[in-house]
Amino acid sequence: MMSENNYLYASSLVRASEKGGSAGERLETILSSANAESLCKNAAAIFGVDEKSTPEAVLEGALMRCISTIRSAVPDMSVFAPLLYKYDCNNIKLALKSSLLGIADGVMISGAGTIAPDTVAKCAETGDFSKVPLAMGKAAKKAREAYLKTGEARAIDLMLDRACFEDMKKAADEGNVPLISEIVSATADKVNILTYLRIGKMNMPEESAKALLSRALVVGGKIPHTAFFGDIEYLKSNLGNCIFKKAIAEFDGSFTALEKVLDDIILSLVRDVKFKAFGAEVPIRHLMVCEAEILNCRIMARCLAEGADKAEARRRMRCAYV
């Protein structure tokens, strides 16, 4: 599946499906939204999907359009599974909480994962998770048992997030696409960095903080887990060749700003792909740019709800100029 010739059709199709206008023009269109209604209209135009009653409904349609295009074109979608497991993970967590807490049906947020949402819902109802990715299936069963025993809803998130990265790393290794492995590794490091910093701000007793950190750190990154069990200077001195080294050195205490910088660094991994005629990397870039622009629309929706001005919204936007 690494042969570039296998992706001649896929590369042509995803590029043909991309809407006109530059990334900068699309960003300005998002920023021009004056309210939720205009954001719906602008997002629908940007992504080439039907206009819906809420921005979130439009964005789900945009994501599904992107993934459906990739699915219809690539020779083996399992190669791209590591990039979609996050949607499975969210669906499994929501389905478990829905089942255990008695929440009404219809809480599934996305059909973008590798497993159909109704299948995930049935797994949560029956306790049989054999149809979901292996590590997440085992974690879901343990999380269900843990919640029934302790009532700790947080255990569901912690167990599933960790298992998700186990499945991501395994599938990335098996798929043998170096760019996917880079993205998975960088994403794991990003999650662990933000987790470490957020737990550090919780003013918990040291032993309690370490215990929570041990449960929350995910696998697959380049930063050793031991680097997170010390102060910020200890972390900085143990980052190795992590691509986030400069970002951590310049961290000023703003989680919002840091998360943007980390996301932009991960996006930069696909920057050179736009000059590549064909290959597995082309649909990877297509997905990541789409996800970044969807995130920018969500950021705009939050800014509108908060009454933040256009300048503030622009500062928060991810760089989709890749």
Short mmCIF file of C-alpha atoms in Angstrom, two decimals:
data_model
loop_
_atom_site.label_atom_id
_atom_site.label_comp_id
_atom_site.label_asym_id
_atom_site.label_seq_id
_atom_site.Cartn_x
_atom_site.Cartn_y
_atom_site.Cartn_z
CA MET A 1 0.00 0.00 0.00
CA MET A 2 3.04 2.32 0.20
CA SER A 3 3.49 2.24 -3.59
CA GLU A 4 2.71 5.74 -4.82
CA ASN A 5 1.10 4.27 -7.94
CA ASN A 6 -1.66 2.85 -5.74
CA TYR A 7 -2.70 6.42 -4.91
CA LEU A 8 -2.89 7.95 -8.39
CA TYR A 9 -6.70 7.88 -8.42
CA ALA A 10 -7.08 8.80 -4.74
CA SER A 11 -4.74 11.78 -5.05
CA SER A 12 -6.58 13.08 -8.11
CA LEU A 13 -10.01 12.61 -6.53
CA VAL A 14 -9.29 14.33 -3.21
CA ARG A 15 -7.67 17.28 -4.96
CA ALA A 16 -10.62 17.57 -7.33
CA SER A 17 -12.98 17.54 -4.32
CA GLU A 18 -11.25 20.48 -2.64
CA LYS A 19 -13.24 23.69 -2.84
CA GLY A 20 -11.91 26.73 -4.67
CA GLY A 21 -10.16 29.62 -3.03
CA SER A 22 -6.99 29.73 -1.00
CA ALA A 23 -6.69 28.75 2.65
CA GLY A 24 -6.37 32.44 3.45
CA GLU A 25 -9.60 33.28 1.64
CA ARG A 26 -11.44 30.49 3.44
CA LEU A 27 -10.12 31.76 6.77
CA GLU A 28 -11.34 35.27 6.03
CA THR A 29 -14.75 33.86 5.13
CA ILE A 30 -14.93 32.14 8.52
CA LEU A 31 -13.82 35.31 10.31
CA SER A 32 -16.45 37.37 8.48
CA SER A 33 -19.26 35.45 10.22
CA ALA A 34 -21.32 37.87 12.29
CA ASN A 35 -23.51 35.28 14.03
CA ALA A 36 -24.30 31.55 14.10
CA GLU A 37 -26.60 31.83 11.10
CA SER A 38 -23.96 33.43 8.90
CA LEU A 39 -21.36 30.95 10.16
CA CYS A 40 -23.64 28.10 9.00
CA LYS A 41 -23.93 29.71 5.58
CA ASN A 42 -20.22 30.43 5.28
CA ALA A 43 -19.14 26.98 6.48
CA ALA A 44 -21.55 25.28 4.06
CA ALA A 45 -20.06 27.28 1.18
CA ILE A 46 -16.47 26.59 2.25
CA PHE A 47 -16.95 22.82 2.52
CA GLY A 48 -19.45 22.35 -0.29
CA VAL A 49 -22.17 20.82 1.89
CA ASP A 50 -25.83 21.56 2.54
CA GLU A 51 -26.61 24.38 4.94
CA LYS A 52 -28.05 23.15 8.26
CA SER A 53 -29.72 24.80 11.24
CA THR A 54 -26.58 24.76 13.43
CA PRO A 55 -22.86 25.19 12.71
CA GLU A 56 -22.13 21.80 14.32
CA ALA A 57 -24.49 20.02 11.91
CA VAL A 58 -22.79 21.70 8.96
CA LEU A 59 -19.35 20.75 10.27
CA GLU A 60 -20.33 17.11 10.77
CA GLY A 61 -21.49 17.09 7.16
CA ALA A 62 -18.17 18.61 6.07
CA LEU A 63 -16.17 16.00 7.95
CA MET A 64 -18.25 13.15 6.56
CA ARG A 65 -17.87 14.51 3.03
CA CYS A 66 -14.09 14.59 3.42
CA ILE A 67 -13.82 11.10 4.90
CA SER A 68 -16.31 9.59 2.45
CA THR A 69 -14.24 10.95 -0.44
CA ILE A 70 -11.10 9.35 0.97
CA ARG A 71 -12.88 6.06 1.68
CA SER A 72 -14.18 5.89 -1.88
CA ALA A 73 -10.76 6.40 -3.41
CA VAL A 74 -7.96 4.77 -1.41
CA PRO A 75 -7.05 1.10 -1.97
CA ASP A 76 -7.05 0.21 1.75
CA MET A 77 -8.80 2.45 4.28
CA SER A 78 -7.32 0.52 7.21
CA VAL A 79 -4.03 2.31 6.49
CA PHE A 80 -5.72 5.57 7.52
CA ALA A 81 -7.48 4.12 10.60
CA PRO A 82 -5.02 5.71 13.09
CA LEU A 83 -6.27 9.14 12.02
CA LEU A 84 -9.92 8.16 12.60
CA TYR A 85 -9.68 6.25 15.88
CA LYS A 86 -10.19 9.47 17.87
CA TYR A 87 -13.76 9.57 16.56
CA ASP A 88 -14.32 5.94 17.58
CA CYS A 89 -12.92 6.76 21.02
CA ASN A 90 -15.29 9.69 21.52
CA ASN A 91 -18.24 7.61 20.38
CA ILE A 92 -17.36 4.73 22.69
CA LYS A 93 -17.03 7.10 25.66
CA LEU A 94 -20.34 8.78 24.89
CA ALA A 95 -22.10 5.46 24.32
CA LEU A 96 -20.81 4.08 27.62
CA LYS A 97 -21.86 7.17 29.54
CA SER A 98 -25.23 7.15 27.81
CA SER A 99 -25.81 3.51 28.72
CA LEU A 100 -24.49 3.71 32.28
CA LEU A 101 -26.02 7.06 33.21
CA GLY A 102 -29.34 6.51 31.46
CA ILE A 103 -28.96 9.41 29.05
CA ALA A 104 -31.36 9.41 26.10
CA ASP A 105 -30.33 8.03 22.72
CA GLY A 106 -28.91 10.24 19.99
CA VAL A 107 -25.77 11.48 21.75
CA MET A 108 -23.31 10.11 19.20
CA ILE A 109 -21.33 13.03 17.89
CA SER A 110 -19.83 11.67 14.70
CA GLY A 111 -20.04 9.00 12.05
CA ALA A 112 -16.44 9.68 11.07
CA GLY A 113 -14.85 6.75 12.92
CA THR A 114 -14.02 3.29 11.65
CA ILE A 115 -17.03 1.76 13.43
CA ALA A 116 -20.63 2.82 12.74
CA PRO A 117 -22.15 4.77 15.67
CA ASP A 118 -25.11 2.39 15.99
CA THR A 119 -22.68 -0.52 16.30
CA VAL A 120 -20.83 1.30 19.07
CA ALA A 121 -24.13 2.03 20.83
CA LYS A 122 -25.07 -1.65 20.71
CA CYS A 123 -21.67 -2.62 22.12
CA ALA A 124 -22.22 -0.28 25.06
CA GLU A 125 -25.68 -1.68 25.72
CA THR A 126 -24.60 -5.34 25.64
CA GLY A 127 -21.11 -4.97 27.09
CA ASP A 128 -19.70 -6.85 24.09
CA PHE A 129 -16.95 -4.71 22.55
CA SER A 130 -15.51 -7.31 20.21
CA LYS A 131 -16.35 -5.19 17.15
CA VAL A 132 -14.29 -2.14 18.12
CA PRO A 133 -10.48 -1.79 17.86
CA LEU A 134 -8.78 -4.24 20.22
CA ALA A 135 -7.26 -1.99 22.89
CA MET A 136 -10.32 0.27 23.03
CA GLY A 137 -12.55 -2.79 23.25
CA LYS A 138 -10.65 -4.14 26.25
CA ALA A 139 -10.56 -0.70 27.88
CA ALA A 140 -14.27 -0.14 27.33
CA LYS A 141 -15.08 -3.39 29.09
CA LYS A 142 -12.79 -2.53 32.02
CA ALA A 143 -14.11 1.04 32.18
CA ARG A 144 -17.68 -0.23 32.30
CA GLU A 145 -16.82 -2.59 35.15
CA ALA A 146 -14.86 0.14 36.96
CA TYR A 147 -17.74 2.60 36.76
CA LEU A 148 -20.27 0.06 38.02
CA LYS A 149 -17.95 -0.66 40.95
CA THR A 150 -16.75 2.86 41.85
CA GLY A 151 -19.06 5.33 40.07
CA GLU A 152 -16.02 7.22 38.76
CA ALA A 153 -17.02 8.58 35.34
CA ARG A 154 -13.49 9.94 34.81
CA ALA A 155 -12.19 6.38 34.58
CA ILE A 156 -14.06 5.97 31.30
CA ASP A 157 -12.20 8.88 29.72
CA LEU A 158 -8.80 7.93 31.11
CA MET A 159 -8.98 4.28 30.08
CA LEU A 160 -10.39 4.94 26.62
CA ASP A 161 -7.98 7.75 25.76
CA ARG A 162 -4.98 5.61 26.65
CA ALA A 163 -6.33 2.63 24.73
CA CYS A 164 -7.07 4.82 21.71
CA PHE A 165 -3.40 5.72 21.40
CA GLU A 166 -2.41 2.07 21.80
CA ASP A 167 -4.63 1.24 18.82
CA MET A 168 -3.35 4.27 16.89
CA LYS A 169 0.29 3.32 17.36
CA LYS A 170 -0.27 -0.33 16.48
CA ALA A 171 -2.24 0.51 13.33
CA ALA A 172 0.31 3.16 12.30
CA ASP A 173 3.15 0.63 12.65
CA GLU A 174 1.22 -1.93 10.61
CA GLY A 175 0.21 0.59 7.94
CA ASN A 176 3.84 1.55 7.40
CA VAL A 177 3.15 5.12 6.23
CA PRO A 178 5.87 7.24 7.89
CA LEU A 179 3.78 10.42 7.85
CA ILE A 180 0.95 8.75 9.79
CA SER A 181 3.44 7.46 12.35
CA GLU A 182 4.85 10.99 12.74
CA ILE A 183 1.38 12.44 13.23
CA VAL A 184 0.40 9.79 15.80
CA SER A 185 3.65 10.27 17.73
CA ALA A 186 3.37 14.07 17.73
CA THR A 187 -0.30 13.92 18.78
CA ALA A 188 0.56 11.64 21.71
CA ASP A 189 3.27 14.06 22.85
CA LYS A 190 0.85 16.99 22.51
CA VAL A 191 -1.78 15.23 24.64
CA ASN A 192 0.77 14.35 27.32
CA ILE A 193 2.22 17.88 27.44
CA LEU A 194 -1.21 19.47 27.90
CA THR A 195 -2.25 16.82 30.44
CA TYR A 196 0.92 17.42 32.47
CA LEU A 197 0.43 21.18 32.52
CA ARG A 198 -3.28 21.01 33.35
CA ILE A 199 -2.77 18.58 36.22
CA GLY A 200 -0.02 20.87 37.49
CA LYS A 201 -2.55 23.71 37.72
CA MET A 202 -5.05 21.70 39.76
CA ASN A 203 -3.34 22.30 43.12
CA MET A 204 -3.60 18.63 44.06
CA PRO A 205 -1.38 16.97 46.66
CA GLU A 206 1.80 15.77 44.95
CA GLU A 207 1.08 12.07 45.32
CA SER A 208 -2.47 12.48 44.05
CA ALA A 209 -1.23 14.48 41.06
CA LYS A 210 1.35 11.81 40.22
CA ALA A 211 -1.26 9.07 40.52
CA LEU A 212 -3.62 10.90 38.16
CA LEU A 213 -0.78 11.65 35.73
CA SER A 214 0.18 7.97 35.66
CA ARG A 215 -3.36 7.11 34.61
CA ALA A 216 -3.66 9.93 32.08
CA LEU A 217 -0.42 9.74 30.07
CA VAL A 218 -0.87 8.06 26.69
CA VAL A 219 1.56 5.90 24.74
CA GLY A 220 3.17 6.45 21.36
CA GLY A 221 5.01 9.75 21.85
CA LYS A 222 8.73 10.46 21.73
CA ILE A 223 8.88 12.15 25.13
CA PRO A 224 9.51 9.52 27.84
CA HIS A 225 6.83 9.38 30.51
CA THR A 226 9.49 9.89 33.18
CA ALA A 227 10.04 13.44 31.85
CA PHE A 228 6.60 14.45 33.14
CA PHE A 229 7.29 13.55 36.77
CA GLY A 230 9.13 16.71 37.72
CA ASP A 231 8.86 20.47 37.38
CA ILE A 232 8.67 22.33 34.05
CA GLU A 233 12.45 22.78 33.89
CA TYR A 234 12.90 19.03 34.31
CA LEU A 235 10.48 18.46 31.43
CA LYS A 236 12.30 20.97 29.21
CA SER A 237 15.61 19.20 29.82
CA ASN A 238 14.16 15.78 28.91
CA LEU A 239 12.32 16.54 25.66
CA GLY A 240 14.95 14.87 23.49
CA ASN A 241 14.29 15.47 19.78
CA CYS A 242 10.61 16.27 20.27
CA ILE A 243 9.30 18.74 17.68
CA PHE A 244 7.64 20.78 20.44
CA LYS A 245 10.88 21.74 22.18
CA LYS A 246 10.77 25.42 21.18
CA ALA A 247 7.06 25.71 21.98
CA ILE A 248 7.58 24.40 25.52
CA ALA A 249 10.56 26.70 26.05
CA GLU A 250 8.38 29.69 25.11
CA PHE A 251 5.26 28.63 27.06
CA ASP A 252 3.95 31.68 28.94
CA GLY A 253 1.15 30.05 30.92
CA SER A 254 -1.59 30.37 28.29
CA PHE A 255 -3.04 26.93 27.52
CA THR A 256 -5.12 28.32 24.66
CA ALA A 257 -2.04 29.79 22.98
CA LEU A 258 0.06 26.67 23.60
CA GLU A 259 -2.59 24.32 22.20
CA LYS A 260 -2.74 26.43 19.03
CA VAL A 261 1.04 26.34 18.64
CA LEU A 262 1.16 22.56 19.14
CA ASP A 263 -1.65 22.04 16.63
CA ASP A 264 0.10 24.25 14.09
CA ILE A 265 3.33 22.28 14.50
CA ILE A 266 1.49 19.02 13.84
CA LEU A 267 -0.16 20.58 10.77
CA SER A 268 3.27 21.62 9.52
CA LEU A 269 4.11 17.93 9.09
CA VAL A 270 1.99 17.90 5.91
CA ARG A 271 3.20 21.25 4.53
CA ASP A 272 5.42 19.77 1.81
CA VAL A 273 2.72 17.33 0.64
CA LYS A 274 1.01 20.01 -1.46
CA PHE A 275 4.01 19.79 -3.81
CA LYS A 276 3.68 16.01 -4.09
CA ALA A 277 1.82 14.77 -7.17
CA PHE A 278 0.40 11.60 -5.65
CA GLY A 279 0.83 9.14 -2.80
CA ALA A 280 -0.78 8.16 0.52
CA GLU A 281 0.30 11.53 1.92
CA VAL A 282 -2.13 13.43 -0.33
CA PRO A 283 -5.36 12.13 1.30
CA ILE A 284 -3.67 12.49 4.72
CA ARG A 285 -3.08 16.18 4.08
CA HIS A 286 -6.62 16.56 2.72
CA LEU A 287 -8.06 15.17 5.96
CA MET A 288 -5.84 17.23 8.24
CA VAL A 289 -6.54 20.51 6.45
CA CYS A 290 -10.27 19.78 6.54
CA GLU A 291 -10.11 19.01 10.27
CA ALA A 292 -8.15 22.22 10.91
CA GLU A 293 -10.70 24.33 9.06
CA ILE A 294 -13.54 22.60 10.89
CA LEU A 295 -11.79 23.41 14.17
CA ASN A 296 -11.46 27.03 13.05
CA CYS A 297 -15.22 27.16 12.49
CA ARG A 298 -15.78 25.78 16.00
CA ILE A 299 -13.39 28.38 17.40
CA MET A 300 -15.35 31.08 15.57
CA ALA A 301 -18.60 29.72 17.02
CA ARG A 302 -17.11 29.93 20.53
CA CYS A 303 -15.83 33.45 19.91
CA LEU A 304 -19.27 34.55 18.72
CA ALA A 305 -20.87 33.01 21.82
CA GLU A 306 -18.33 34.74 24.08
CA GLY A 307 -18.57 38.08 22.31
CA ALA A 308 -14.85 37.97 21.42
CA ASP A 309 -13.80 40.33 18.63
CA LYS A 310 -12.42 39.35 15.22
CA ALA A 311 -8.82 39.99 16.27
CA GLU A 312 -9.13 37.57 19.17
CA ALA A 313 -10.76 34.98 16.92
CA ARG A 314 -7.89 35.31 14.44
CA ARG A 315 -5.33 34.77 17.20
CA ARG A 316 -6.99 31.48 18.12
CA MET A 317 -7.29 30.12 14.57
CA ARG A 318 -5.17 27.15 13.46
CA CYS A 319 -2.87 27.65 10.51
CA ALA A 320 -4.40 25.71 7.62
CA TYR A 321 -1.90 27.23 5.16
CA VAL A 322 -0.32 23.83 4.52
#
